[in-house]
PDB file of C-alpha atoms and ligand atoms in Angstrom:
ATOM      1  CA  MET A   1       0.000   0.000   0.000  1.00  0.00           C
ATOM      2  CA  THR A   2       1.650   3.197  -1.175  1.00  0.00           C
ATOM      3  CA  GLU A   3       1.340   6.103   1.236  1.00  0.00           C
ATOM      4  CA  ILE A   4       3.385   9.256   1.562  1.00  0.00           C
ATOM      5  CA  ARG A   5       3.331  11.728   4.432  1.00  0.00           C
ATOM      6  CA  THR A   6       4.416  15.302   3.924  1.00  0.00           C
ATOM      7  CA  PRO A   7       4.414  17.924   6.689  1.00  0.00           C
ATOM      8  CA  ARG A   8       0.692  18.608   6.188  1.00  0.00           C
ATOM      9  CA  LEU A   9      -0.663  15.907   3.883  1.00  0.00           C
ATOM     10  CA  LEU A  10      -1.265  12.200   3.522  1.00  0.00           C
ATOM     11  CA  LEU A  11      -1.018  10.951  -0.075  1.00  0.00           C
ATOM     12  CA  ARG A  12      -2.712   7.582  -0.341  1.00  0.00           C
ATOM     13  CA  ARG A  13      -4.654   5.170  -2.575  1.00  0.00           C
ATOM     14  CA  TRP A  14      -8.386   5.594  -3.116  1.00  0.00           C
ATOM     15  CA  ASP A  15     -11.290   3.723  -1.575  1.00  0.00           C
ATOM     16  CA  ASP A  16     -15.064   3.923  -1.545  1.00  0.00           C
ATOM     17  CA  SER A  17     -15.049   6.283   1.432  1.00  0.00           C
ATOM     18  CA  ASP A  18     -13.750   8.954  -1.010  1.00  0.00           C
ATOM     19  CA  LEU A  19     -16.739   8.712  -3.364  1.00  0.00           C
ATOM     20  CA  ALA A  20     -18.819  11.562  -1.940  1.00  0.00           C
ATOM     21  CA  ALA A  21     -15.912  13.997  -1.566  1.00  0.00           C
ATOM     22  CA  LEU A  22     -14.620  13.239  -5.075  1.00  0.00           C
ATOM     23  CA  ALA A  23     -18.124  13.665  -6.515  1.00  0.00           C
ATOM     24  CA  ASP A  24     -18.352  17.104  -4.822  1.00  0.00           C
ATOM     25  CA  LEU A  25     -14.961  18.058  -6.237  1.00  0.00           C
ATOM     26  CA  HIS A  26     -15.936  17.040  -9.772  1.00  0.00           C
ATOM     27  CA  ALA A  27     -19.320  18.773  -9.541  1.00  0.00           C
ATOM     28  CA  ASP A  28     -17.591  22.140  -9.084  1.00  0.00           C
ATOM     29  CA  PRO A  29     -16.979  24.145 -12.292  1.00  0.00           C
ATOM     30  CA  ARG A  30     -14.029  25.922 -10.634  1.00  0.00           C
ATOM     31  CA  VAL A  31     -12.278  22.551 -10.347  1.00  0.00           C
ATOM     32  CA  MET A  32     -13.167  21.279 -13.824  1.00  0.00           C
ATOM     33  CA  ARG A  33     -12.557  24.500 -15.790  1.00  0.00           C
ATOM     34  CA  TRP A  34      -9.188  23.304 -17.174  1.00  0.00           C
ATOM     35  CA  ILE A  35      -9.731  19.517 -16.998  1.00  0.00           C
ATOM     36  CA  GLY A  36     -10.994  17.388 -19.905  1.00  0.00           C
ATOM     37  CA  ASP A  37     -13.541  19.352 -21.925  1.00  0.00           C
ATOM     38  CA  GLY A  38     -14.212  21.625 -18.939  1.00  0.00           C
ATOM     39  CA  SER A  39     -17.536  20.001 -18.018  1.00  0.00           C
ATOM     40  CA  VAL A  40     -18.473  19.067 -14.485  1.00  0.00           C
ATOM     41  CA  LEU A  41     -19.020  15.363 -13.806  1.00  0.00           C
ATOM     42  CA  ASP A  42     -22.041  13.713 -12.261  1.00  0.00           C
ATOM     43  CA  ALA A  43     -21.920  11.564  -9.131  1.00  0.00           C
ATOM     44  CA  ASP A  44     -21.633   8.275 -11.076  1.00  0.00           C
ATOM     45  CA  ALA A  45     -18.374   9.467 -12.595  1.00  0.00           C
ATOM     46  CA  ALA A  46     -16.647   9.475  -9.192  1.00  0.00           C
ATOM     47  CA  ALA A  47     -16.794   5.679  -8.977  1.00  0.00           C
ATOM     48  CA  GLU A  48     -15.522   5.340 -12.559  1.00  0.00           C
ATOM     49  CA  THR A  49     -12.703   7.779 -11.888  1.00  0.00           C
ATOM     50  CA  ILE A  50     -11.582   5.967  -8.742  1.00  0.00           C
ATOM     51  CA  GLU A  51     -11.713   2.670 -10.627  1.00  0.00           C
ATOM     52  CA  ARG A  52      -9.591   4.113 -13.466  1.00  0.00           C
ATOM     53  CA  TRP A  53      -7.042   5.641 -11.094  1.00  0.00           C
ATOM     54  CA  GLU A  54      -6.794   2.437  -9.050  1.00  0.00           C
ATOM     55  CA  GLU A  55      -6.393   0.372 -12.225  1.00  0.00           C
ATOM     56  CA  GLU A  56      -3.483   2.587 -13.243  1.00  0.00           C
ATOM     57  CA  TRP A  57      -1.889   2.051  -9.827  1.00  0.00           C
ATOM     58  CA  ASP A  58      -2.223  -1.720 -10.278  1.00  0.00           C
ATOM     59  CA  ASP A  59      -0.997  -1.727 -13.904  1.00  0.00           C
ATOM     60  CA  GLU A  60       1.781   0.865 -13.780  1.00  0.00           C
ATOM     61  CA  GLY A  61       2.882   0.964 -10.142  1.00  0.00           C
ATOM     62  CA  PHE A  62       2.117   4.686 -10.032  1.00  0.00           C
ATOM     63  CA  GLY A  63      -1.039   6.712 -10.193  1.00  0.00           C
ATOM     64  CA  VAL A  64      -3.058   9.582  -8.840  1.00  0.00           C
ATOM     65  CA  PHE A  65      -3.051   9.926  -5.061  1.00  0.00           C
ATOM     66  CA  ALA A  66      -5.950  10.892  -2.841  1.00  0.00           C
ATOM     67  CA  VAL A  67      -4.638  13.950  -0.964  1.00  0.00           C
ATOM     68  CA  GLU A  68      -5.868  14.115   2.607  1.00  0.00           C
ATOM     69  CA  LEU A  69      -5.184  16.840   5.167  1.00  0.00           C
ATOM     70  CA  LEU A  70      -3.357  15.287   8.114  1.00  0.00           C
ATOM     71  CA  ALA A  71      -4.911  17.780  10.514  1.00  0.00           C
ATOM     72  CA  SER A  72      -8.557  17.112   9.688  1.00  0.00           C
ATOM     73  CA  GLY A  73      -8.708  13.966   7.528  1.00  0.00           C
ATOM     74  CA  GLU A  74     -10.557  15.935   4.814  1.00  0.00           C
ATOM     75  CA  LEU A  75     -10.021  15.016   1.159  1.00  0.00           C
ATOM     76  CA  ALA A  76      -8.373  18.118  -0.333  1.00  0.00           C
ATOM     77  CA  GLY A  77      -8.073  16.742  -3.860  1.00  0.00           C
ATOM     78  CA  ALA A  78      -6.134  14.506  -6.209  1.00  0.00           C
ATOM     79  CA  VAL A  79      -2.470  14.793  -7.184  1.00  0.00           C
ATOM     80  CA  GLY A  80      -0.264  12.235  -8.848  1.00  0.00           C
ATOM     81  CA  LEU A  81       1.050  10.533 -11.943  1.00  0.00           C
ATOM     82  CA  THR A  82      -0.726   9.311 -15.044  1.00  0.00           C
ATOM     83  CA  VAL A  83       0.009   8.307 -18.618  1.00  0.00           C
ATOM     84  CA  PRO A  84      -2.125  10.801 -20.560  1.00  0.00           C
ATOM     85  CA  ALA A  85      -3.959   8.436 -22.892  1.00  0.00           C
ATOM     86  CA  GLN A  86      -5.647  11.269 -24.800  1.00  0.00           C
ATOM     87  CA  LEU A  87      -2.316  12.414 -26.253  1.00  0.00           C
ATOM     88  CA  PRO A  88      -0.821   9.648 -28.408  1.00  0.00           C
ATOM     89  CA  ASP A  89       2.118  11.797 -29.514  1.00  0.00           C
ATOM     90  CA  LEU A  90       3.419  11.673 -25.922  1.00  0.00           C
ATOM     91  CA  GLY A  91       3.972   7.913 -26.195  1.00  0.00           C
ATOM     92  CA  HIS A  92       4.323   6.430 -22.710  1.00  0.00           C
ATOM     93  CA  GLU A  93       5.454   9.657 -21.046  1.00  0.00           C
ATOM     94  CA  VAL A  94       4.322  10.050 -17.442  1.00  0.00           C
ATOM     95  CA  ALA A  95       2.545  13.265 -16.481  1.00  0.00           C
ATOM     96  CA  VAL A  96       2.009  14.878 -13.093  1.00  0.00           C
ATOM     97  CA  GLU A  97      -1.463  16.307 -12.548  1.00  0.00           C
ATOM     98  CA  TRP A  98      -3.357  18.026  -9.754  1.00  0.00           C
ATOM     99  CA  ARG A  99      -6.780  19.220  -8.707  1.00  0.00           C
ATOM    100  CA  LEU A 100      -7.825  20.669  -5.355  1.00  0.00           C
ATOM    101  CA  GLY A 101     -11.142  21.765  -3.951  1.00  0.00           C
ATOM    102  CA  PRO A 102     -11.347  25.581  -4.101  1.00  0.00           C
ATOM    103  CA  GLN A 103     -11.350  25.838  -0.292  1.00  0.00           C
ATOM    104  CA  PHE A 104      -7.946  24.122  -0.212  1.00  0.00           C
ATOM    105  CA  ARG A 105      -6.153  26.395  -2.652  1.00  0.00           C
ATOM    106  CA  GLY A 106      -3.723  29.204  -1.941  1.00  0.00           C
ATOM    107  CA  GLN A 107      -2.115  27.272   0.923  1.00  0.00           C
ATOM    108  CA  GLY A 108       0.673  25.516  -0.920  1.00  0.00           C
ATOM    109  CA  TYR A 109      -0.985  22.073  -0.734  1.00  0.00           C
ATOM    110  CA  ALA A 110      -0.824  21.388  -4.482  1.00  0.00           C
ATOM    111  CA  SER A 111       2.883  22.182  -4.557  1.00  0.00           C
ATOM    112  CA  GLU A 112       3.565  20.140  -1.423  1.00  0.00           C
ATOM    113  CA  ALA A 113       1.749  17.116  -2.864  1.00  0.00           C
ATOM    114  CA  ALA A 114       3.290  17.495  -6.321  1.00  0.00           C
ATOM    115  CA  HIS A 115       6.794  17.797  -4.870  1.00  0.00           C
ATOM    116  CA  ALA A 116       6.290  14.560  -2.922  1.00  0.00           C
ATOM    117  CA  THR A 117       4.908  12.972  -6.102  1.00  0.00           C
ATOM    118  CA  LEU A 118       8.064  13.830  -8.057  1.00  0.00           C
ATOM    119  CA  GLU A 119      10.225  12.436  -5.244  1.00  0.00           C
ATOM    120  CA  PHE A 120       8.150   9.251  -5.399  1.00  0.00           C
ATOM    121  CA  ALA A 121       8.511   9.136  -9.195  1.00  0.00           C
ATOM    122  CA  LEU A 122      12.287   9.307  -8.985  1.00  0.00           C
ATOM    123  CA  GLN A 123      13.164   7.491  -5.778  1.00  0.00           C
ATOM    124  CA  ASP A 124      10.470   4.851  -5.663  1.00  0.00           C
ATOM    125  CA  ARG A 125       9.589   4.296  -9.325  1.00  0.00           C
ATOM    126  CA  GLY A 126      12.928   5.166 -10.962  1.00  0.00           C
ATOM    127  CA  LEU A 127      11.356   7.573 -13.441  1.00  0.00           C
ATOM    128  CA  GLU A 128      13.852  10.045 -14.864  1.00  0.00           C
ATOM    129  CA  ARG A 129      11.436  12.393 -16.580  1.00  0.00           C
ATOM    130  CA  VAL A 130       7.943  13.654 -15.877  1.00  0.00           C
ATOM    131  CA  VAL A 131       5.852  16.027 -17.980  1.00  0.00           C
ATOM    132  CA  ALA A 132       2.862  18.255 -17.290  1.00  0.00           C
ATOM    133  CA  VAL A 133       0.167  18.679 -19.925  1.00  0.00           C
ATOM    134  CA  LEU A 134      -1.562  21.988 -19.294  1.00  0.00           C
ATOM    135  CA  ARG A 135      -4.324  23.863 -21.066  1.00  0.00           C
ATOM    136  CA  VAL A 136      -3.189  27.256 -22.340  1.00  0.00           C
ATOM    137  CA  GLY A 137      -4.583  29.759 -19.830  1.00  0.00           C
ATOM    138  CA  ASP A 138      -4.358  27.479 -16.769  1.00  0.00           C
ATOM    139  CA  THR A 139      -2.013  29.857 -14.992  1.00  0.00           C
ATOM    140  CA  ALA A 140      -2.490  28.293 -11.531  1.00  0.00           C
ATOM    141  CA  SER A 141      -1.176  24.966 -12.854  1.00  0.00           C
ATOM    142  CA  GLU A 142       1.656  26.616 -14.734  1.00  0.00           C
ATOM    143  CA  ASN A 143       2.651  28.323 -11.480  1.00  0.00           C
ATOM    144  CA  VAL A 144       2.773  24.984  -9.648  1.00  0.00           C
ATOM    145  CA  ALA A 145       4.770  23.369 -12.480  1.00  0.00           C
ATOM    146  CA  ARG A 146       7.313  26.179 -12.578  1.00  0.00           C
ATOM    147  CA  LYS A 147       7.782  26.130  -8.798  1.00  0.00           C
ATOM    148  CA  LEU A 148       8.637  22.419  -9.144  1.00  0.00           C
ATOM    149  CA  GLY A 149      11.345  23.338 -11.660  1.00  0.00           C
ATOM    150  CA  MET A 150       9.443  22.192 -14.744  1.00  0.00           C
ATOM    151  CA  THR A 151      10.245  24.049 -17.944  1.00  0.00           C
ATOM    152  CA  PHE A 152       8.310  24.700 -21.131  1.00  0.00           C
ATOM    153  CA  GLU A 153       8.991  22.257 -23.971  1.00  0.00           C
ATOM    154  CA  ARG A 154       6.400  22.765 -26.668  1.00  0.00           C
ATOM    155  CA  GLU A 155       2.828  23.555 -27.552  1.00  0.00           C
ATOM    156  CA  THR A 156       0.484  21.021 -29.051  1.00  0.00           C
ATOM    157  CA  GLU A 157      -3.234  20.549 -29.477  1.00  0.00           C
ATOM    158  CA  HIS A 158      -5.708  18.183 -27.895  1.00  0.00           C
ATOM    159  CA  PRO A 159      -6.367  15.732 -30.758  1.00  0.00           C
ATOM    160  CA  GLU A 160     -10.118  15.470 -30.131  1.00  0.00           C
ATOM    161  CA  LEU A 161     -11.062  18.699 -28.392  1.00  0.00           C
ATOM    162  CA  GLY A 162      -8.721  21.030 -30.280  1.00  0.00           C
ATOM    163  CA  PHE A 163      -7.583  22.972 -27.193  1.00  0.00           C
ATOM    164  CA  PRO A 164      -4.078  24.369 -27.299  1.00  0.00           C
ATOM    165  CA  LEU A 165      -1.905  22.578 -24.743  1.00  0.00           C
ATOM    166  CA  ARG A 166       1.473  23.360 -23.237  1.00  0.00           C
ATOM    167  CA  ILE A 167       3.895  20.557 -22.407  1.00  0.00           C
ATOM    168  CA  LEU A 168       6.303  21.257 -19.562  1.00  0.00           C
ATOM    169  CA  ALA A 169       8.898  18.748 -18.382  1.00  0.00           C
ATOM    170  CA  ILE A 170      11.472  18.053 -15.709  1.00  0.00           C
ATOM    171  CA  ASP A 171      14.585  15.903 -15.747  1.00  0.00           C
ATOM    172  CA  LEU A 172      14.233  14.205 -12.380  1.00  0.00           C
ATOM    173  CA  THR A 173      17.909  13.295 -12.228  1.00  0.00           C
ATOM    174  CA  GLU A 174      18.417  17.012 -11.601  1.00  0.00           C
ATOM    175  CA  PHE A 175      15.442  17.376  -9.272  1.00  0.00           C
ATOM    176  CA  GLU A 176      16.349  18.678  -5.843  1.00  0.00           C
ATOM    177  CA  ALA A 177      14.329  16.583  -3.450  1.00  0.00           C
TER     178      ALA A 177
HETATM  179  C1  COA B   1      -3.881  24.066 -10.077  1.00  0.00           C
HETATM  180  C2  COA B   1      -4.195  24.050  -8.590  1.00  0.00           C
HETATM  181  C3  COA B   1      -4.080  22.626  -8.044  1.00  0.00           C
HETATM  182  C4  COA B   1      -3.192  24.977  -7.879  1.00  0.00           C
HETATM  183  O1  COA B   1      -3.484  25.053  -6.488  1.00  0.00           O
HETATM  184  P1  COA B   1      -2.794  26.190  -5.594  1.00  0.00           P
HETATM  185  O2  COA B   1      -3.323  26.079  -4.247  1.00  0.00           O
HETATM  186  O3  COA B   1      -2.923  27.486  -6.320  1.00  0.00           O
HETATM  187  O4  COA B   1      -1.253  25.820  -5.689  1.00  0.00           O
HETATM  188  P2  COA B   1      -0.093  25.864  -4.608  1.00  0.00           P
HETATM  189  O5  COA B   1      -0.166  24.664  -3.743  1.00  0.00           O
HETATM  190  O6  COA B   1       1.160  26.045  -5.335  1.00  0.00           O
HETATM  191  O7  COA B   1      -0.399  27.122  -3.696  1.00  0.00           O
HETATM  192  C5  COA B   1      -0.419  28.426  -4.240  1.00  0.00           C
HETATM  193  C6  COA B   1      -0.214  29.528  -3.220  1.00  0.00           C
HETATM  194  O8  COA B   1      -0.409  29.147  -1.879  1.00  0.00           O
HETATM  195  C7  COA B   1       0.287  30.138  -1.057  1.00  0.00           C
HETATM  196  N1  COA B   1       0.699  29.513   0.202  1.00  0.00           N
HETATM  197  C8  COA B   1       0.076  29.724   1.381  1.00  0.00           C
HETATM  198  N2  COA B   1       0.650  28.990   2.324  1.00  0.00           N
HETATM  199  C9  COA B   1       1.668  28.302   1.765  1.00  0.00           C
HETATM  200  C10 COA B   1       2.624  27.387   2.261  1.00  0.00           C
HETATM  201  N3  COA B   1       2.644  27.001   3.533  1.00  0.00           N
HETATM  202  N4  COA B   1       3.522  26.858   1.392  1.00  0.00           N
HETATM  203  C11 COA B   1       3.518  27.224   0.092  1.00  0.00           C
HETATM  204  N5  COA B   1       2.618  28.108  -0.432  1.00  0.00           N
HETATM  205  C12 COA B   1       1.700  28.646   0.402  1.00  0.00           C
HETATM  206  C13 COA B   1       1.438  30.648  -1.856  1.00  0.00           C
HETATM  207  O9  COA B   1       1.367  32.030  -1.840  1.00  0.00           O
HETATM  208  C14 COA B   1       1.203  30.088  -3.255  1.00  0.00           C
HETATM  209  O10 COA B   1       1.167  31.106  -4.229  1.00  0.00           O
HETATM  210  P3  COA B   1       2.498  31.537  -5.043  1.00  0.00           P
HETATM  211  O11 COA B   1       2.998  30.329  -5.750  1.00  0.00           O
HETATM  212  O12 COA B   1       2.004  32.567  -5.984  1.00  0.00           O
HETATM  213  O13 COA B   1       3.465  32.021  -4.030  1.00  0.00           O
HETATM  214  C15 COA B   1      -5.623  24.562  -8.327  1.00  0.00           C
HETATM  215  O14 COA B   1      -5.743  25.861  -8.842  1.00  0.00           O
HETATM  216  C16 COA B   1      -6.703  23.678  -8.952  1.00  0.00           C
HETATM  217  O15 COA B   1      -7.112  22.679  -8.363  1.00  0.00           O
HETATM  218  N6  COA B   1      -7.197  24.054 -10.145  1.00  0.00           N
HETATM  219  C17 COA B   1      -8.279  23.321 -10.780  1.00  0.00           C
HETATM  220  C18 COA B   1      -7.858  22.002 -11.307  1.00  0.00           C
HETATM  221  C19 COA B   1      -6.920  22.112 -12.494  1.00  0.00           C
HETATM  222  O16 COA B   1      -7.042  23.030 -13.274  1.00  0.00           O
HETATM  223  N7  COA B   1      -6.025  21.162 -12.652  1.00  0.00           N
HETATM  224  C20 COA B   1      -5.121  21.203 -13.775  1.00  0.00           C
HETATM  225  C21 COA B   1      -5.155  19.998 -14.622  1.00  0.00           C
HETATM  226  S1  COA B   1      -3.487  19.316 -14.719  1.00  0.00           S
END
């Protein structure tokens, strides 16, 4: 069972007790604005999402963590690693992604969780490179990526939705844990 503790957060695998909190997160347009096609998701999608994330953990040995506040046990959001299937030109590159409930933003939690995720990618999984696939205009995500030391590589386009995307990347062998 993969779990990581940071000063303020517990990063852990998902279970059914997360369904309601994840459904609330995905029902909020402020969370979904820059994710997928930007639509909110209905409650049924939470179970599918957890299943997909857990499958990736089982298949790849990495995945998206449930991010819990150590102080309160609340689910703050989801941060972790995924192979972005919607972008075939990335091959089997591994991307870091993040989403927090609006009430949990502006407190450094996304950066804290993403930093621990990159440490996990390098030290635990032996990954030497991680990318971020960001919608053009998602400045909050670009800020997190840049604070991690990720740098701009190229622009591309979502093959189905047509959105312009920015690919940032980090060489983890030079990552200062
Ligand atoms: C992208 C997202 C996760 C960023 O969250 P965030 O809370 O802004 O990110 P951070 O954790 O870096 O925190 C930001 C601010 O918290 C502040 N902060 C407060 N206390 C802090 C602390 N103890 N440590 C660090 N920062 C702290 C900082 O001022 C920081 O702002 P700065 O970088 O300008 O200095 C969030 O906006 C989100 O969930 N967006 C919707 C989902 C989404 O678009 N996902 C992208 C798809 S990949």
